[in-house]
Amino acid sequence: NRSDAADQERAYTIARRLRGTDVPYFQDTYGWIMLGRGEAEEALPYLEKAAAALPDQPLVLYHLGAAQARLGQKDAARDTLVRALAAGETPPFPQADAARALLAGQEPETGTGTEAPPPAGKP
């Protein structure tokens, strides 16, 4: 969740070992790191697999929705982000505000540990 360049590079160095993993939580981690590096196309299949295996995990759904938004998949992003918010209603998951911002077509606030790449367009 850290956003400075050194932390992002360290996360990538560690996450490279997760490439090709079949473990859903690791797929999510790898996909999210790739998305943070601007590699949305690389991230998407990992995040899709993670979300398929963990359909009730709001953070995993949020990550997938952010990738879909980044790639301009507006309808899919909207549906996924709505599912994330519904899955994380009680209690609200920490990234709920970031998910709402993506739904509104805005970049989530930075510095909160919930950053996502800016959307390619309003989902």
Short mmCIF file of N, CA, C and O in Angstrom, two decimals:
data_model
loop_
_atom_site.label_atom_id
_atom_site.label_comp_id
_atom_site.label_asym_id
_atom_site.label_seq_id
_atom_site.Cartn_x
_atom_site.Cartn_y
_atom_site.Cartn_z
N ASN A 1 0.80 -1.21 0.00
CA ASN A 1 0.00 0.00 0.00
C ASN A 1 0.84 1.27 0.00
O ASN A 1 0.29 2.34 -0.13
N ARG A 2 2.12 1.14 0.19
CA ARG A 2 2.96 2.34 0.17
C ARG A 2 3.12 2.82 -1.25
O ARG A 2 3.07 2.04 -2.19
N SER A 3 3.33 4.11 -1.39
CA SER A 3 3.33 4.67 -2.74
C SER A 3 4.65 5.26 -3.17
O SER A 3 4.77 5.70 -4.31
N ASP A 4 5.69 5.30 -2.30
CA ASP A 4 6.94 5.89 -2.78
C ASP A 4 7.67 4.90 -3.69
O ASP A 4 7.47 3.70 -3.64
N ALA A 5 8.52 5.43 -4.54
CA ALA A 5 9.16 4.64 -5.59
C ALA A 5 10.00 3.49 -5.04
O ALA A 5 9.98 2.38 -5.59
N ALA A 6 10.72 3.73 -3.97
CA ALA A 6 11.58 2.68 -3.41
C ALA A 6 10.74 1.52 -2.88
O ALA A 6 11.09 0.35 -3.11
N ASP A 7 9.65 1.82 -2.20
CA ASP A 7 8.78 0.76 -1.69
C ASP A 7 8.10 0.01 -2.82
O ASP A 7 7.95 -1.21 -2.77
N GLN A 8 7.69 0.73 -3.85
CA GLN A 8 7.06 0.10 -5.01
C GLN A 8 8.05 -0.85 -5.70
O GLN A 8 7.68 -1.95 -6.09
N GLU A 9 9.29 -0.43 -5.84
CA GLU A 9 10.30 -1.27 -6.49
C GLU A 9 10.61 -2.51 -5.64
O GLU A 9 10.74 -3.60 -6.17
N ARG A 10 10.67 -2.34 -4.34
CA ARG A 10 10.90 -3.47 -3.44
C ARG A 10 9.73 -4.46 -3.54
O ARG A 10 9.94 -5.67 -3.60
N ALA A 11 8.51 -3.94 -3.56
CA ALA A 11 7.33 -4.81 -3.69
C ALA A 11 7.39 -5.59 -5.00
O ALA A 11 7.09 -6.79 -5.04
N TYR A 12 7.79 -4.92 -6.07
CA TYR A 12 7.88 -5.60 -7.35
C TYR A 12 8.94 -6.70 -7.32
O TYR A 12 8.72 -7.80 -7.83
N THR A 13 10.08 -6.41 -6.72
CA THR A 13 11.15 -7.41 -6.62
C THR A 13 10.64 -8.66 -5.91
O THR A 13 10.90 -9.79 -6.35
N ILE A 14 9.90 -8.48 -4.85
CA ILE A 14 9.35 -9.62 -4.11
C ILE A 14 8.24 -10.29 -4.91
O ILE A 14 8.18 -11.52 -4.99
N ALA A 15 7.38 -9.50 -5.51
CA ALA A 15 6.20 -10.04 -6.20
C ALA A 15 6.55 -10.81 -7.47
O ALA A 15 5.78 -11.68 -7.88
N ARG A 16 7.67 -10.53 -8.08
CA ARG A 16 8.04 -11.26 -9.31
C ARG A 16 8.00 -12.76 -9.09
O ARG A 16 7.69 -13.51 -10.00
N ARG A 17 8.29 -13.19 -7.87
CA ARG A 17 8.25 -14.62 -7.56
C ARG A 17 6.84 -15.19 -7.62
O ARG A 17 6.64 -16.38 -7.70
N LEU A 18 5.84 -14.30 -7.56
CA LEU A 18 4.44 -14.74 -7.56
C LEU A 18 3.89 -14.91 -8.97
O LEU A 18 2.79 -15.44 -9.13
N ARG A 19 4.64 -14.48 -9.96
CA ARG A 19 4.16 -14.61 -11.34
C ARG A 19 3.92 -16.09 -11.65
O ARG A 19 4.76 -16.94 -11.37
N GLY A 20 2.75 -16.38 -12.17
CA GLY A 20 2.39 -17.75 -12.51
C GLY A 20 1.76 -18.53 -11.36
O GLY A 20 1.41 -19.69 -11.53
N THR A 21 1.56 -17.90 -10.22
CA THR A 21 0.99 -18.58 -9.06
C THR A 21 -0.47 -18.96 -9.29
O THR A 21 -1.18 -18.30 -10.05
N ASP A 22 -0.89 -20.02 -8.63
CA ASP A 22 -2.30 -20.44 -8.65
C ASP A 22 -3.00 -20.13 -7.33
O ASP A 22 -4.17 -20.48 -7.17
N VAL A 23 -2.33 -19.48 -6.40
CA VAL A 23 -2.90 -19.14 -5.10
C VAL A 23 -3.63 -17.81 -5.23
O VAL A 23 -2.99 -16.79 -5.55
N PRO A 24 -4.94 -17.79 -5.02
CA PRO A 24 -5.72 -16.57 -5.26
C PRO A 24 -5.21 -15.31 -4.55
O PRO A 24 -5.17 -14.24 -5.16
N TYR A 25 -4.83 -15.42 -3.29
CA TYR A 25 -4.34 -14.23 -2.59
C TYR A 25 -3.04 -13.73 -3.19
O TYR A 25 -2.80 -12.52 -3.27
N PHE A 26 -2.19 -14.63 -3.64
CA PHE A 26 -0.95 -14.23 -4.29
C PHE A 26 -1.23 -13.66 -5.68
O PHE A 26 -0.54 -12.74 -6.12
N GLN A 27 -2.22 -14.21 -6.37
CA GLN A 27 -2.62 -13.66 -7.67
C GLN A 27 -3.06 -12.21 -7.49
O GLN A 27 -2.71 -11.34 -8.29
N ASP A 28 -3.85 -11.96 -6.45
CA ASP A 28 -4.31 -10.61 -6.17
C ASP A 28 -3.13 -9.69 -5.88
O ASP A 28 -3.04 -8.59 -6.43
N THR A 29 -2.21 -10.14 -5.05
CA THR A 29 -1.05 -9.32 -4.71
C THR A 29 -0.22 -9.00 -5.94
O THR A 29 0.14 -7.84 -6.18
N TYR A 30 0.07 -10.01 -6.74
CA TYR A 30 0.85 -9.79 -7.95
C TYR A 30 0.13 -8.84 -8.90
O TYR A 30 0.72 -7.89 -9.42
N GLY A 31 -1.16 -9.08 -9.11
CA GLY A 31 -1.93 -8.23 -10.01
C GLY A 31 -1.96 -6.78 -9.54
O GLY A 31 -1.83 -5.85 -10.34
N TRP A 32 -2.15 -6.57 -8.24
CA TRP A 32 -2.22 -5.21 -7.71
C TRP A 32 -0.89 -4.49 -7.87
O TRP A 32 -0.85 -3.30 -8.23
N ILE A 33 0.20 -5.20 -7.65
CA ILE A 33 1.52 -4.58 -7.82
C ILE A 33 1.75 -4.25 -9.29
O ILE A 33 2.26 -3.18 -9.62
N MET A 34 1.37 -5.15 -10.17
CA MET A 34 1.53 -4.87 -11.60
C MET A 34 0.68 -3.66 -12.01
O MET A 34 1.13 -2.81 -12.78
N LEU A 35 -0.52 -3.57 -11.49
CA LEU A 35 -1.37 -2.42 -11.79
C LEU A 35 -0.71 -1.14 -11.30
O LEU A 35 -0.71 -0.12 -12.00
N GLY A 36 -0.16 -1.17 -10.11
CA GLY A 36 0.54 -0.01 -9.57
C GLY A 36 1.75 0.40 -10.39
O GLY A 36 2.15 1.56 -10.39
N ARG A 37 2.32 -0.54 -11.11
CA ARG A 37 3.46 -0.25 -11.99
C ARG A 37 3.00 0.21 -13.36
O ARG A 37 3.81 0.45 -14.24
N GLY A 38 1.68 0.29 -13.57
CA GLY A 38 1.17 0.72 -14.86
C GLY A 38 1.01 -0.40 -15.86
O GLY A 38 0.83 -0.15 -17.05
N GLU A 39 1.10 -1.63 -15.41
CA GLU A 39 1.01 -2.79 -16.29
C GLU A 39 -0.35 -3.47 -16.13
O GLU A 39 -0.47 -4.60 -15.69
N ALA A 40 -1.39 -2.73 -16.51
CA ALA A 40 -2.76 -3.19 -16.31
C ALA A 40 -3.07 -4.46 -17.09
O ALA A 40 -3.80 -5.33 -16.61
N GLU A 41 -2.56 -4.56 -18.30
CA GLU A 41 -2.83 -5.76 -19.09
C GLU A 41 -2.22 -7.00 -18.46
O GLU A 41 -2.79 -8.09 -18.53
N GLU A 42 -1.05 -6.86 -17.87
CA GLU A 42 -0.41 -7.97 -17.15
C GLU A 42 -1.20 -8.29 -15.89
O GLU A 42 -1.36 -9.44 -15.51
N ALA A 43 -1.72 -7.27 -15.23
CA ALA A 43 -2.43 -7.43 -13.96
C ALA A 43 -3.79 -8.11 -14.12
O ALA A 43 -4.18 -8.92 -13.28
N LEU A 44 -4.50 -7.76 -15.18
CA LEU A 44 -5.90 -8.17 -15.32
C LEU A 44 -6.14 -9.67 -15.17
O LEU A 44 -7.00 -10.06 -14.38
N PRO A 45 -5.43 -10.56 -15.87
CA PRO A 45 -5.75 -11.99 -15.72
C PRO A 45 -5.52 -12.51 -14.31
O PRO A 45 -6.26 -13.36 -13.83
N TYR A 46 -4.53 -11.97 -13.62
CA TYR A 46 -4.28 -12.39 -12.24
C TYR A 46 -5.43 -11.93 -11.33
O TYR A 46 -5.91 -12.69 -10.48
N LEU A 47 -5.85 -10.70 -11.52
CA LEU A 47 -6.94 -10.17 -10.70
C LEU A 47 -8.27 -10.85 -11.02
O LEU A 47 -9.07 -11.09 -10.11
N GLU A 48 -8.49 -11.19 -12.27
CA GLU A 48 -9.72 -11.92 -12.64
C GLU A 48 -9.75 -13.30 -11.97
O GLU A 48 -10.79 -13.71 -11.44
N LYS A 49 -8.64 -14.00 -12.00
CA LYS A 49 -8.58 -15.33 -11.37
C LYS A 49 -8.77 -15.22 -9.86
O LYS A 49 -9.47 -16.03 -9.27
N ALA A 50 -8.13 -14.23 -9.25
CA ALA A 50 -8.27 -14.05 -7.81
C ALA A 50 -9.73 -13.75 -7.45
O ALA A 50 -10.26 -14.32 -6.49
N ALA A 51 -10.37 -12.88 -8.20
CA ALA A 51 -11.77 -12.51 -7.92
C ALA A 51 -12.70 -13.69 -8.15
O ALA A 51 -13.69 -13.86 -7.42
N ALA A 52 -12.41 -14.52 -9.14
CA ALA A 52 -13.25 -15.70 -9.39
C ALA A 52 -13.15 -16.69 -8.22
O ALA A 52 -14.14 -17.31 -7.83
N ALA A 53 -11.96 -16.81 -7.65
CA ALA A 53 -11.76 -17.74 -6.54
C ALA A 53 -12.21 -17.15 -5.20
O ALA A 53 -12.53 -17.90 -4.28
N LEU A 54 -12.23 -15.82 -5.10
CA LEU A 54 -12.57 -15.14 -3.85
C LEU A 54 -13.68 -14.12 -4.10
O LEU A 54 -13.50 -12.91 -3.89
N PRO A 55 -14.85 -14.56 -4.53
CA PRO A 55 -15.90 -13.63 -4.99
C PRO A 55 -16.53 -12.78 -3.90
O PRO A 55 -17.24 -11.82 -4.22
N ASP A 56 -16.25 -13.07 -2.64
CA ASP A 56 -16.83 -12.30 -1.54
C ASP A 56 -15.80 -11.42 -0.83
O ASP A 56 -16.09 -10.88 0.23
N GLN A 57 -14.63 -11.29 -1.40
CA GLN A 57 -13.56 -10.49 -0.79
C GLN A 57 -13.56 -9.09 -1.42
O GLN A 57 -13.15 -8.91 -2.56
N PRO A 58 -14.03 -8.09 -0.68
CA PRO A 58 -14.16 -6.75 -1.28
C PRO A 58 -12.85 -6.16 -1.77
O PRO A 58 -12.84 -5.49 -2.81
N LEU A 59 -11.75 -6.40 -1.09
CA LEU A 59 -10.47 -5.83 -1.53
C LEU A 59 -10.05 -6.43 -2.86
O LEU A 59 -9.58 -5.72 -3.75
N VAL A 60 -10.23 -7.72 -3.03
CA VAL A 60 -9.89 -8.39 -4.30
C VAL A 60 -10.77 -7.83 -5.42
O VAL A 60 -10.28 -7.53 -6.51
N LEU A 61 -12.04 -7.65 -5.14
CA LEU A 61 -12.96 -7.08 -6.14
C LEU A 61 -12.59 -5.64 -6.46
O LEU A 61 -12.64 -5.22 -7.63
N TYR A 62 -12.22 -4.88 -5.47
CA TYR A 62 -11.79 -3.50 -5.68
C TYR A 62 -10.57 -3.46 -6.61
O TYR A 62 -10.51 -2.66 -7.55
N HIS A 63 -9.60 -4.33 -6.35
CA HIS A 63 -8.41 -4.37 -7.20
C HIS A 63 -8.78 -4.69 -8.65
O HIS A 63 -8.29 -4.04 -9.58
N LEU A 64 -9.66 -5.67 -8.84
CA LEU A 64 -10.10 -6.02 -10.19
C LEU A 64 -10.83 -4.85 -10.83
O LEU A 64 -10.57 -4.50 -11.99
N GLY A 65 -11.72 -4.21 -10.11
CA GLY A 65 -12.45 -3.07 -10.64
C GLY A 65 -11.52 -1.93 -11.04
O GLY A 65 -11.74 -1.27 -12.05
N ALA A 66 -10.48 -1.70 -10.25
CA ALA A 66 -9.51 -0.65 -10.58
C ALA A 66 -8.78 -0.99 -11.88
O ALA A 66 -8.56 -0.10 -12.72
N ALA A 67 -8.43 -2.25 -12.06
CA ALA A 67 -7.75 -2.67 -13.30
C ALA A 67 -8.69 -2.51 -14.49
O ALA A 67 -8.29 -2.02 -15.55
N GLN A 68 -9.93 -2.92 -14.32
CA GLN A 68 -10.90 -2.80 -15.41
C GLN A 68 -11.10 -1.33 -15.77
O GLN A 68 -11.18 -0.98 -16.96
N ALA A 69 -11.19 -0.46 -14.77
CA ALA A 69 -11.34 0.97 -15.03
C ALA A 69 -10.12 1.51 -15.78
O ALA A 69 -10.26 2.27 -16.74
N ARG A 70 -8.95 1.10 -15.36
CA ARG A 70 -7.71 1.55 -16.00
C ARG A 70 -7.67 1.16 -17.47
O ARG A 70 -7.19 1.89 -18.31
N LEU A 71 -8.22 -0.01 -17.78
CA LEU A 71 -8.22 -0.51 -19.15
C LEU A 71 -9.41 -0.03 -19.96
O LEU A 71 -9.58 -0.43 -21.11
N GLY A 72 -10.25 0.82 -19.36
CA GLY A 72 -11.39 1.37 -20.08
C GLY A 72 -12.58 0.44 -20.18
O GLY A 72 -13.50 0.68 -20.96
N GLN A 73 -12.60 -0.62 -19.38
CA GLN A 73 -13.72 -1.57 -19.37
C GLN A 73 -14.78 -1.04 -18.40
O GLN A 73 -14.97 -1.56 -17.30
N LYS A 74 -15.46 0.01 -18.82
CA LYS A 74 -16.35 0.77 -17.94
C LYS A 74 -17.47 -0.06 -17.32
O LYS A 74 -17.69 0.01 -16.11
N ASP A 75 -18.17 -0.83 -18.12
CA ASP A 75 -19.29 -1.62 -17.58
C ASP A 75 -18.80 -2.67 -16.60
O ASP A 75 -19.39 -2.85 -15.53
N ALA A 76 -17.74 -3.37 -16.96
CA ALA A 76 -17.19 -4.40 -16.08
C ALA A 76 -16.68 -3.78 -14.79
O ALA A 76 -16.91 -4.30 -13.70
N ALA A 77 -15.99 -2.64 -14.90
CA ALA A 77 -15.47 -1.96 -13.71
C ALA A 77 -16.61 -1.54 -12.78
O ALA A 77 -16.54 -1.75 -11.57
N ARG A 78 -17.65 -0.96 -13.36
CA ARG A 78 -18.79 -0.53 -12.55
C ARG A 78 -19.40 -1.72 -11.81
O ARG A 78 -19.62 -1.67 -10.60
N ASP A 79 -19.64 -2.81 -12.53
CA ASP A 79 -20.24 -4.00 -11.92
C ASP A 79 -19.35 -4.57 -10.81
O ASP A 79 -19.83 -4.93 -9.74
N THR A 80 -18.05 -4.63 -11.06
CA THR A 80 -17.12 -5.19 -10.08
C THR A 80 -17.03 -4.30 -8.84
O THR A 80 -17.02 -4.79 -7.71
N LEU A 81 -16.97 -2.99 -9.05
CA LEU A 81 -16.86 -2.07 -7.91
C LEU A 81 -18.14 -2.08 -7.07
O LEU A 81 -18.09 -2.00 -5.83
N VAL A 82 -19.29 -2.20 -7.72
CA VAL A 82 -20.56 -2.31 -6.99
C VAL A 82 -20.55 -3.59 -6.15
O VAL A 82 -20.97 -3.59 -4.98
N ARG A 83 -20.06 -4.68 -6.73
CA ARG A 83 -19.95 -5.95 -5.98
C ARG A 83 -19.00 -5.80 -4.80
O ARG A 83 -19.25 -6.32 -3.71
N ALA A 84 -17.89 -5.08 -4.99
CA ALA A 84 -16.93 -4.86 -3.91
C ALA A 84 -17.58 -4.11 -2.76
O ALA A 84 -17.43 -4.48 -1.59
N LEU A 85 -18.32 -3.06 -3.09
CA LEU A 85 -18.97 -2.27 -2.05
C LEU A 85 -20.05 -3.08 -1.33
O LEU A 85 -20.20 -2.98 -0.11
N ALA A 86 -20.78 -3.90 -2.07
CA ALA A 86 -21.81 -4.75 -1.45
C ALA A 86 -21.18 -5.80 -0.56
O ALA A 86 -21.67 -6.07 0.54
N ALA A 87 -20.07 -6.39 -1.00
CA ALA A 87 -19.41 -7.44 -0.21
C ALA A 87 -18.77 -6.87 1.05
O ALA A 87 -18.62 -7.57 2.04
N GLY A 88 -18.41 -5.59 1.02
CA GLY A 88 -17.73 -4.98 2.15
C GLY A 88 -18.59 -4.04 2.95
O GLY A 88 -18.10 -3.13 3.59
N GLU A 89 -19.91 -4.25 2.93
CA GLU A 89 -20.82 -3.32 3.61
C GLU A 89 -20.65 -3.32 5.12
O GLU A 89 -20.65 -2.27 5.74
N THR A 90 -20.59 -4.48 5.73
CA THR A 90 -20.59 -4.54 7.18
C THR A 90 -19.42 -5.35 7.68
O THR A 90 -19.44 -6.56 7.54
N PRO A 91 -18.43 -4.76 8.26
CA PRO A 91 -18.17 -3.32 8.26
C PRO A 91 -17.64 -2.89 6.91
O PRO A 91 -17.14 -3.73 6.16
N PRO A 92 -17.69 -1.58 6.62
CA PRO A 92 -17.15 -1.13 5.34
C PRO A 92 -15.66 -1.46 5.24
O PRO A 92 -14.94 -1.32 6.21
N PHE A 93 -15.22 -1.92 4.09
CA PHE A 93 -13.80 -2.21 3.93
C PHE A 93 -13.04 -0.90 3.75
O PHE A 93 -13.60 0.10 3.28
N PRO A 94 -11.78 -0.87 4.15
CA PRO A 94 -11.03 0.40 4.17
C PRO A 94 -10.94 1.10 2.82
O PRO A 94 -10.81 2.32 2.76
N GLN A 95 -11.03 0.37 1.73
CA GLN A 95 -10.91 0.97 0.41
C GLN A 95 -12.27 1.36 -0.18
O GLN A 95 -12.35 1.69 -1.36
N ALA A 96 -13.31 1.34 0.61
CA ALA A 96 -14.65 1.66 0.10
C ALA A 96 -14.71 3.06 -0.50
O ALA A 96 -15.32 3.26 -1.56
N ASP A 97 -14.07 4.03 0.12
CA ASP A 97 -14.08 5.39 -0.44
C ASP A 97 -13.35 5.44 -1.77
O ASP A 97 -13.78 6.13 -2.69
N ALA A 98 -12.26 4.69 -1.88
CA ALA A 98 -11.52 4.64 -3.15
C ALA A 98 -12.38 3.99 -4.23
O ALA A 98 -12.38 4.42 -5.38
N ALA A 99 -13.12 2.95 -3.86
CA ALA A 99 -14.02 2.28 -4.82
C ALA A 99 -15.11 3.25 -5.27
O ALA A 99 -15.43 3.32 -6.46
N ARG A 100 -15.67 4.00 -4.33
CA ARG A 100 -16.69 4.99 -4.70
C ARG A 100 -16.12 6.06 -5.62
O ARG A 100 -16.78 6.52 -6.56
N ALA A 101 -14.87 6.48 -5.36
CA ALA A 101 -14.23 7.48 -6.21
C ALA A 101 -14.06 6.94 -7.63
O ALA A 101 -14.33 7.66 -8.60
N LEU A 102 -13.66 5.68 -7.76
CA LEU A 102 -13.53 5.09 -9.09
C LEU A 102 -14.89 5.02 -9.78
O LEU A 102 -14.99 5.29 -10.98
N LEU A 103 -15.92 4.69 -9.04
CA LEU A 103 -17.27 4.65 -9.62
C LEU A 103 -17.69 6.02 -10.14
O LEU A 103 -18.40 6.13 -11.14
N ALA A 104 -17.24 7.04 -9.47
CA ALA A 104 -17.58 8.41 -9.87
C ALA A 104 -16.64 8.94 -10.95
O ALA A 104 -16.78 10.07 -11.39
N GLY A 105 -15.66 8.10 -11.34
CA GLY A 105 -14.73 8.52 -12.38
C GLY A 105 -13.63 9.43 -11.90
O GLY A 105 -13.03 10.16 -12.67
N GLN A 106 -13.35 9.38 -10.59
CA GLN A 106 -12.32 10.23 -10.01
C GLN A 106 -11.17 9.36 -9.52
O GLN A 106 -11.36 8.21 -9.19
N GLU A 107 -10.01 9.98 -9.43
CA GLU A 107 -8.86 9.29 -8.87
C GLU A 107 -9.00 9.26 -7.35
O GLU A 107 -9.30 10.28 -6.73
N PRO A 108 -8.81 8.09 -6.71
CA PRO A 108 -8.88 8.04 -5.25
C PRO A 108 -7.82 8.94 -4.63
O PRO A 108 -6.79 9.20 -5.25
N GLU A 109 -8.08 9.42 -3.41
CA GLU A 109 -7.11 10.25 -2.71
C GLU A 109 -5.82 9.48 -2.52
O GLU A 109 -5.82 8.28 -2.30
N THR A 110 -4.69 10.19 -2.58
CA THR A 110 -3.41 9.54 -2.34
C THR A 110 -3.01 9.72 -0.89
O THR A 110 -3.55 10.57 -0.18
N GLY A 111 -2.08 8.88 -0.46
CA GLY A 111 -1.59 8.97 0.90
C GLY A 111 -2.44 8.24 1.91
O GLY A 111 -2.21 8.33 3.10
N THR A 112 -3.43 7.49 1.45
CA THR A 112 -4.32 6.81 2.38
C THR A 112 -4.07 5.32 2.44
O THR A 112 -4.69 4.61 3.20
N GLY A 113 -3.15 4.83 1.60
CA GLY A 113 -2.92 3.39 1.54
C GLY A 113 -3.96 2.69 0.69
O GLY A 113 -4.00 1.47 0.63
N THR A 114 -4.81 3.45 0.03
CA THR A 114 -5.87 2.86 -0.80
C THR A 114 -5.76 3.33 -2.24
O THR A 114 -6.72 3.29 -2.97
N GLU A 115 -4.58 3.79 -2.63
CA GLU A 115 -4.41 4.34 -3.95
C GLU A 115 -4.69 3.28 -5.03
O GLU A 115 -4.44 2.11 -4.85
N ALA A 116 -5.15 3.76 -6.13
CA ALA A 116 -5.31 2.94 -7.33
C ALA A 116 -4.86 3.81 -8.49
O ALA A 116 -4.92 5.03 -8.40
N PRO A 117 -4.44 3.19 -9.55
CA PRO A 117 -4.11 4.00 -10.71
C PRO A 117 -5.34 4.77 -11.15
O PRO A 117 -6.47 4.31 -10.97
N PRO A 118 -5.16 5.96 -11.70
CA PRO A 118 -6.33 6.73 -12.13
C PRO A 118 -7.11 5.95 -13.18
O PRO A 118 -6.52 5.25 -14.00
N PRO A 119 -8.43 6.06 -13.15
CA PRO A 119 -9.23 5.33 -14.13
C PRO A 119 -9.03 5.89 -15.53
O PRO A 119 -8.72 7.06 -15.70
N ALA A 120 -9.21 5.02 -16.51
CA ALA A 120 -9.09 5.44 -17.91
C ALA A 120 -10.31 6.25 -18.32
O ALA A 120 -10.29 6.96 -19.28
N GLY A 121 -11.37 6.14 -17.57
CA GLY A 121 -12.61 6.86 -17.84
C GLY A 121 -13.61 6.44 -16.81
O GLY A 121 -13.40 5.49 -16.06
N LYS A 122 -14.69 7.15 -16.71
CA LYS A 122 -15.70 6.84 -15.70
C LYS A 122 -16.28 5.46 -15.95
O LYS A 122 -16.76 5.17 -17.03
N PRO A 123 -16.20 4.56 -14.93
CA PRO A 123 -16.76 3.22 -15.12
C PRO A 123 -18.27 3.24 -15.19
O PRO A 123 -18.91 4.13 -14.74
#
